[in-house]
PDB file of C-alpha atoms in Angstrom:
ATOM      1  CA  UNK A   1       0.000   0.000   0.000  1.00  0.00           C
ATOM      2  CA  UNK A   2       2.801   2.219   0.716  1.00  0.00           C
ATOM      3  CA  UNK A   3       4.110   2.060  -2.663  1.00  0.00           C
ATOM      4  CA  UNK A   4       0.446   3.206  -3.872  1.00  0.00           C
ATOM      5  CA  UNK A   5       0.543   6.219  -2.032  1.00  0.00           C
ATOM      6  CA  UNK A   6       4.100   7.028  -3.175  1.00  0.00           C
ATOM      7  CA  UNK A   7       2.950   6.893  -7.138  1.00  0.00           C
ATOM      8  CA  UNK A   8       0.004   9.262  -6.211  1.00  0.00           C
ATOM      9  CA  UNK A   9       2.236  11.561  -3.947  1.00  0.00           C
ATOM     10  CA  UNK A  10       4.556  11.635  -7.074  1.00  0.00           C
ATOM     11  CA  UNK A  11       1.943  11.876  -9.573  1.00  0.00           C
ATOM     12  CA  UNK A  12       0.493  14.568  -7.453  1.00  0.00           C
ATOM     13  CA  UNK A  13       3.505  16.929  -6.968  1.00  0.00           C
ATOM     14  CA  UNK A  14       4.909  15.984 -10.714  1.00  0.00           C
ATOM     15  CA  UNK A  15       1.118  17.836 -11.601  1.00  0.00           C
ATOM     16  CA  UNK A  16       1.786  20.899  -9.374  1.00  0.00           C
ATOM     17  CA  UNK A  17       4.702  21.193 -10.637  1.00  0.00           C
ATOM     18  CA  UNK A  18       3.691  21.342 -13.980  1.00  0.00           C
ATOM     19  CA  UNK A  19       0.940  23.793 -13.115  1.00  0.00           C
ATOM     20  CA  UNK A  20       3.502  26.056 -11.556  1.00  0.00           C
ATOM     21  CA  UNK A  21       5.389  26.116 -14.874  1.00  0.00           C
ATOM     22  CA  UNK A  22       2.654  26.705 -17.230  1.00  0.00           C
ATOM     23  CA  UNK A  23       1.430  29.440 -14.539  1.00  0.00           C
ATOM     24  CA  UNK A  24       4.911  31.343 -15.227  1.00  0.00           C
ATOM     25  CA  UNK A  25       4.682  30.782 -18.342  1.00  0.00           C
ATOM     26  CA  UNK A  26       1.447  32.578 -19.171  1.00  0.00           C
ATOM     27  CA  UNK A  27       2.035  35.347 -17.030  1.00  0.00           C
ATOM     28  CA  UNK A  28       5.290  35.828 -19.264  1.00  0.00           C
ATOM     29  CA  UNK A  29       3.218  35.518 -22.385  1.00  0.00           C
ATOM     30  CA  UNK A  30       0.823  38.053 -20.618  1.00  0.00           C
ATOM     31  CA  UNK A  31       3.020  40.635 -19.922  1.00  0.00           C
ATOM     32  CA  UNK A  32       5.039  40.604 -22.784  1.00  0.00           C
ATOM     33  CA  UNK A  33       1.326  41.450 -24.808  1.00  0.00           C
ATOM     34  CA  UNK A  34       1.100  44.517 -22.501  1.00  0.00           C
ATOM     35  CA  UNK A  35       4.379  45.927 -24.192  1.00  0.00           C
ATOM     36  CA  UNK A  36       2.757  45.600 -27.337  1.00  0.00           C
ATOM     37  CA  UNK A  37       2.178  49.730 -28.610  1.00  0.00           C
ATOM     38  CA  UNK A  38      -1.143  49.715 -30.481  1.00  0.00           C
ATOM     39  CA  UNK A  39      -0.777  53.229 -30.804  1.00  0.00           C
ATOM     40  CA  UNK A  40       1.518  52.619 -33.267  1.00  0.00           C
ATOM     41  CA  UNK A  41      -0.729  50.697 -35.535  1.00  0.00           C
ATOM     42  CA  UNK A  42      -3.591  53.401 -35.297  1.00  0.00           C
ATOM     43  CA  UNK A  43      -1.904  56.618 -35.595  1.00  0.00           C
ATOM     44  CA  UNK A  44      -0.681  54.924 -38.798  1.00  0.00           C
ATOM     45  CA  UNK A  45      -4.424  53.774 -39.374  1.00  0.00           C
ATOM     46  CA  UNK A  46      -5.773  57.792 -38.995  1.00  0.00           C
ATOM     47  CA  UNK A  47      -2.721  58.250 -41.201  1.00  0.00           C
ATOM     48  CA  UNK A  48      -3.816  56.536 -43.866  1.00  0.00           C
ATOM     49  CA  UNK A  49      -7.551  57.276 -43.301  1.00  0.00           C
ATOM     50  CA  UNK A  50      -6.196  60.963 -43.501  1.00  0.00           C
ATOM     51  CA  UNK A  51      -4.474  60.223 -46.894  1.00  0.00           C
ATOM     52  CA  UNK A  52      -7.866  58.709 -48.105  1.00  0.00           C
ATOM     53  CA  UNK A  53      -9.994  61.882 -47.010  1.00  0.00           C
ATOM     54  CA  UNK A  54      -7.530  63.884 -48.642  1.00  0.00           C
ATOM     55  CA  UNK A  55      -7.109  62.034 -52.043  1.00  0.00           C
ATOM     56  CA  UNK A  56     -10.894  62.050 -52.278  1.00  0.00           C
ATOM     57  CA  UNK A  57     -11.267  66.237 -51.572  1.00  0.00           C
ATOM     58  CA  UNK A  58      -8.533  66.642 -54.310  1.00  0.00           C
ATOM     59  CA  UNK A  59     -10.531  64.284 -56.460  1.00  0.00           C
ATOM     60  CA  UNK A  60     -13.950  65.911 -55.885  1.00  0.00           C
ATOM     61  CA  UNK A  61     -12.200  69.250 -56.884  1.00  0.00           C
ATOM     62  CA  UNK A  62     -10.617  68.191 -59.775  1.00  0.00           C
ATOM     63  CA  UNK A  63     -14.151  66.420 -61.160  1.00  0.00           C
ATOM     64  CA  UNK A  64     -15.863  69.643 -60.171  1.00  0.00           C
ATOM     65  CA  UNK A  65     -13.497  72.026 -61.812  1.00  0.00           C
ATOM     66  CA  UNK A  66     -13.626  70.171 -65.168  1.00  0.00           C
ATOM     67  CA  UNK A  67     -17.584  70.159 -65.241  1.00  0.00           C
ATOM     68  CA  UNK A  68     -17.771  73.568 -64.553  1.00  0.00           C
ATOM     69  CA  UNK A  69     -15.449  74.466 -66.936  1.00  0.00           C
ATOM     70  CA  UNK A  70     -17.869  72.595 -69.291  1.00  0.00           C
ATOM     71  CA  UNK A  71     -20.766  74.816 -67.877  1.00  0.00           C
ATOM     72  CA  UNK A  72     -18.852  78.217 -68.232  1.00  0.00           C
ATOM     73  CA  UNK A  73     -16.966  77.840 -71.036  1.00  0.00           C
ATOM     74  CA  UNK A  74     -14.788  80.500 -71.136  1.00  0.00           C
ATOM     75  CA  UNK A  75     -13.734  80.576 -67.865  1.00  0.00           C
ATOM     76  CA  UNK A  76     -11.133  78.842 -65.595  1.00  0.00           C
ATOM     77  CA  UNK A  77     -12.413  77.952 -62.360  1.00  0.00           C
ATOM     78  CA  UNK A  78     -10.833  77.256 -59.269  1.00  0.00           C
ATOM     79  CA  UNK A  79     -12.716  74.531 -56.474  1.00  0.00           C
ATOM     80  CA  UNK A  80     -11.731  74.824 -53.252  1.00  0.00           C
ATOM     81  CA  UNK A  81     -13.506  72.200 -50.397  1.00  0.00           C
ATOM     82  CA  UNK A  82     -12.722  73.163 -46.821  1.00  0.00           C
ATOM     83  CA  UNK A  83     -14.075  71.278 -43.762  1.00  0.00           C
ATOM     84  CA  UNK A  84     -14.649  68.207 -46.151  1.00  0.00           C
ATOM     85  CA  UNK A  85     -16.065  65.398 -44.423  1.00  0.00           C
ATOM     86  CA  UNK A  86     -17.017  62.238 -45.946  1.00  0.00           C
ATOM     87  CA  UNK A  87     -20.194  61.211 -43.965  1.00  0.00           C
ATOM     88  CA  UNK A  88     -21.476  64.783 -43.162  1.00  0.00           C
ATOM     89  CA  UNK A  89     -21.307  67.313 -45.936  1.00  0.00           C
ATOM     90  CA  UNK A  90     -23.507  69.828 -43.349  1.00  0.00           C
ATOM     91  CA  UNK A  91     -20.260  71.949 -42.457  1.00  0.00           C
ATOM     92  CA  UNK A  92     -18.734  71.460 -45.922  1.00  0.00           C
ATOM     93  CA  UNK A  93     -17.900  74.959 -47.928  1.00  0.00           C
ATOM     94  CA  UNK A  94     -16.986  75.068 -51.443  1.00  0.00           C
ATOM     95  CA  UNK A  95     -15.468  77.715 -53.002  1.00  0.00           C
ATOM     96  CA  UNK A  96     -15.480  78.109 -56.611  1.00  0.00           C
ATOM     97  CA  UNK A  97     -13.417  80.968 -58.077  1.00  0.00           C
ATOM     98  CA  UNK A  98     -14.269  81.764 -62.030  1.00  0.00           C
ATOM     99  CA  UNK A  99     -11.263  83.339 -63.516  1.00  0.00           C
ATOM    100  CA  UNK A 100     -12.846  85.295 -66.996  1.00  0.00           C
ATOM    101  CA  UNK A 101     -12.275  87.961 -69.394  1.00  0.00           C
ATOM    102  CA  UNK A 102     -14.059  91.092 -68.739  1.00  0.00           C
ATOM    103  CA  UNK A 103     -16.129  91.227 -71.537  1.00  0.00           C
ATOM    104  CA  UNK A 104     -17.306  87.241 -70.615  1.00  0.00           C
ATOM    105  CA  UNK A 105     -20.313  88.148 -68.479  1.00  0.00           C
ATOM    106  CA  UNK A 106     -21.655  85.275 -65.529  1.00  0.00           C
ATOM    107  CA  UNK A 107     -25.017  85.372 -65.816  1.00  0.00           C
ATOM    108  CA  UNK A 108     -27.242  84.358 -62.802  1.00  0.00           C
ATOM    109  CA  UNK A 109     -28.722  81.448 -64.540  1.00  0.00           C
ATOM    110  CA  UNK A 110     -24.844  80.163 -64.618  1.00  0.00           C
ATOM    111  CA  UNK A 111     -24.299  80.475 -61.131  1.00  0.00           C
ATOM    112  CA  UNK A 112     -27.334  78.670 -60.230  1.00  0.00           C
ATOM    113  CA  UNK A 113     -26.765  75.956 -63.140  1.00  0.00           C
ATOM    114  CA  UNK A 114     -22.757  75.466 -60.595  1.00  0.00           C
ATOM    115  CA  UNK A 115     -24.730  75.870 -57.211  1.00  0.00           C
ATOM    116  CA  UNK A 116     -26.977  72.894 -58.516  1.00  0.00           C
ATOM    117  CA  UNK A 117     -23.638  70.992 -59.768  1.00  0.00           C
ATOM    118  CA  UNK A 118     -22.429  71.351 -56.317  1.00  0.00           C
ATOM    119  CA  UNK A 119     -25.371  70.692 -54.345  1.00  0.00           C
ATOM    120  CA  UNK A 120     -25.665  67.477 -56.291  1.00  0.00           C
ATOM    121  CA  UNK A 121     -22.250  66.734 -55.415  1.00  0.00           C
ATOM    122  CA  UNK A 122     -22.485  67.099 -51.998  1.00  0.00           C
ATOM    123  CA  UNK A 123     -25.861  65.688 -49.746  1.00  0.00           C
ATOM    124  CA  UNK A 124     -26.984  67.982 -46.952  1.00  0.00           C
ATOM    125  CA  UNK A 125     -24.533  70.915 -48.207  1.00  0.00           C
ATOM    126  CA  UNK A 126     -26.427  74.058 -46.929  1.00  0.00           C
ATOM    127  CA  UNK A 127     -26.619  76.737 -50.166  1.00  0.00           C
ATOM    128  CA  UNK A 128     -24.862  79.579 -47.594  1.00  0.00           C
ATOM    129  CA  UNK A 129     -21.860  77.403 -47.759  1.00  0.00           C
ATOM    130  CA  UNK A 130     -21.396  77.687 -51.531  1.00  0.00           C
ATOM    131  CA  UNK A 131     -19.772  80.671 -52.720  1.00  0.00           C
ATOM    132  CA  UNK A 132     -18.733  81.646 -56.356  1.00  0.00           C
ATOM    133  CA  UNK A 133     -16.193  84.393 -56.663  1.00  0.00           C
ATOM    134  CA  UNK A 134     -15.376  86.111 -60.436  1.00  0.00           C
ATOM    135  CA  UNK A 135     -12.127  87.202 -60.633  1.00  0.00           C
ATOM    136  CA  UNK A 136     -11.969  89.221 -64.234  1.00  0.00           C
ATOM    137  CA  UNK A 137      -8.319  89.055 -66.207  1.00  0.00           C
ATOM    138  CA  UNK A 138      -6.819  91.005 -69.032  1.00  0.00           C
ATOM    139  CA  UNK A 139      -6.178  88.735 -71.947  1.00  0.00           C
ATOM    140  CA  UNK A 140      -2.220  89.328 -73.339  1.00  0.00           C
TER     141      UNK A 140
END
């Protein structure tokens, strides 16, 4: 009987001895995840969302400036998007400056005709955030 008890006595401390072991050795694994810096990973995430955002506003001004150069024909314009949010266009203003001749006259009908072009391009945009500036040049 003796030599019974010895196996389980052996059996039993060979056990909490391995439970000891694994114990350190997930703590270890455990603290080394806390030196992980995940900060790292999202500033580079907002980096590359901020890229995104930006490629997009360039994009939307360069589409906008070519179809209102369509509309006014003899004029160069100039888009400029500040506050440009994806999601909510609701603080979004567009400027749109028409470089012309003086003798090329923007009539109101044109504005309107690029204030619809824009609202279209932007959902929720509020009208008082539009502006279109003429800026007349001399020809050489």
């Amino acid at each position: 009987m003796e030599k019974k008890y010895r196996k389980r006595i052996c059996l039993c401390i060979g056990l909490f001895i391995i439970c000891v072991l694994v114990g350190f050795m997930v703590d270890n694994f455990m603290s080394e995840d806390c030196n992980i810096e995940y900060e790292s990973l999202n500033t580079e995430h907002k980096t590359d969302m901020t890229k995104k955002k930006d490629y997009q506003k360039a994009d939307l001004e360069m589409k906008l400036q070519n179809s209102i150069q369509s509309i006014a024909e003899r004029s160069n314009p100039l888009v400029s998007i500040d506050n440009f949010d994806v999601k909510d266009h609701s603080k979004t203003t567009v400027v749109v400056t028409l470089y012309t001749e003086p003798r090329n006259e923007i009539s109101e009908e044109l504005r309107m005709a690029i204030e619809n072009l824009i609202s279209g391009s932007f959902n929720g945009i509020l009208r008082d955030n539009i502006s279109i500036d003429i800026e007349y040049t001399e020809k050489e």
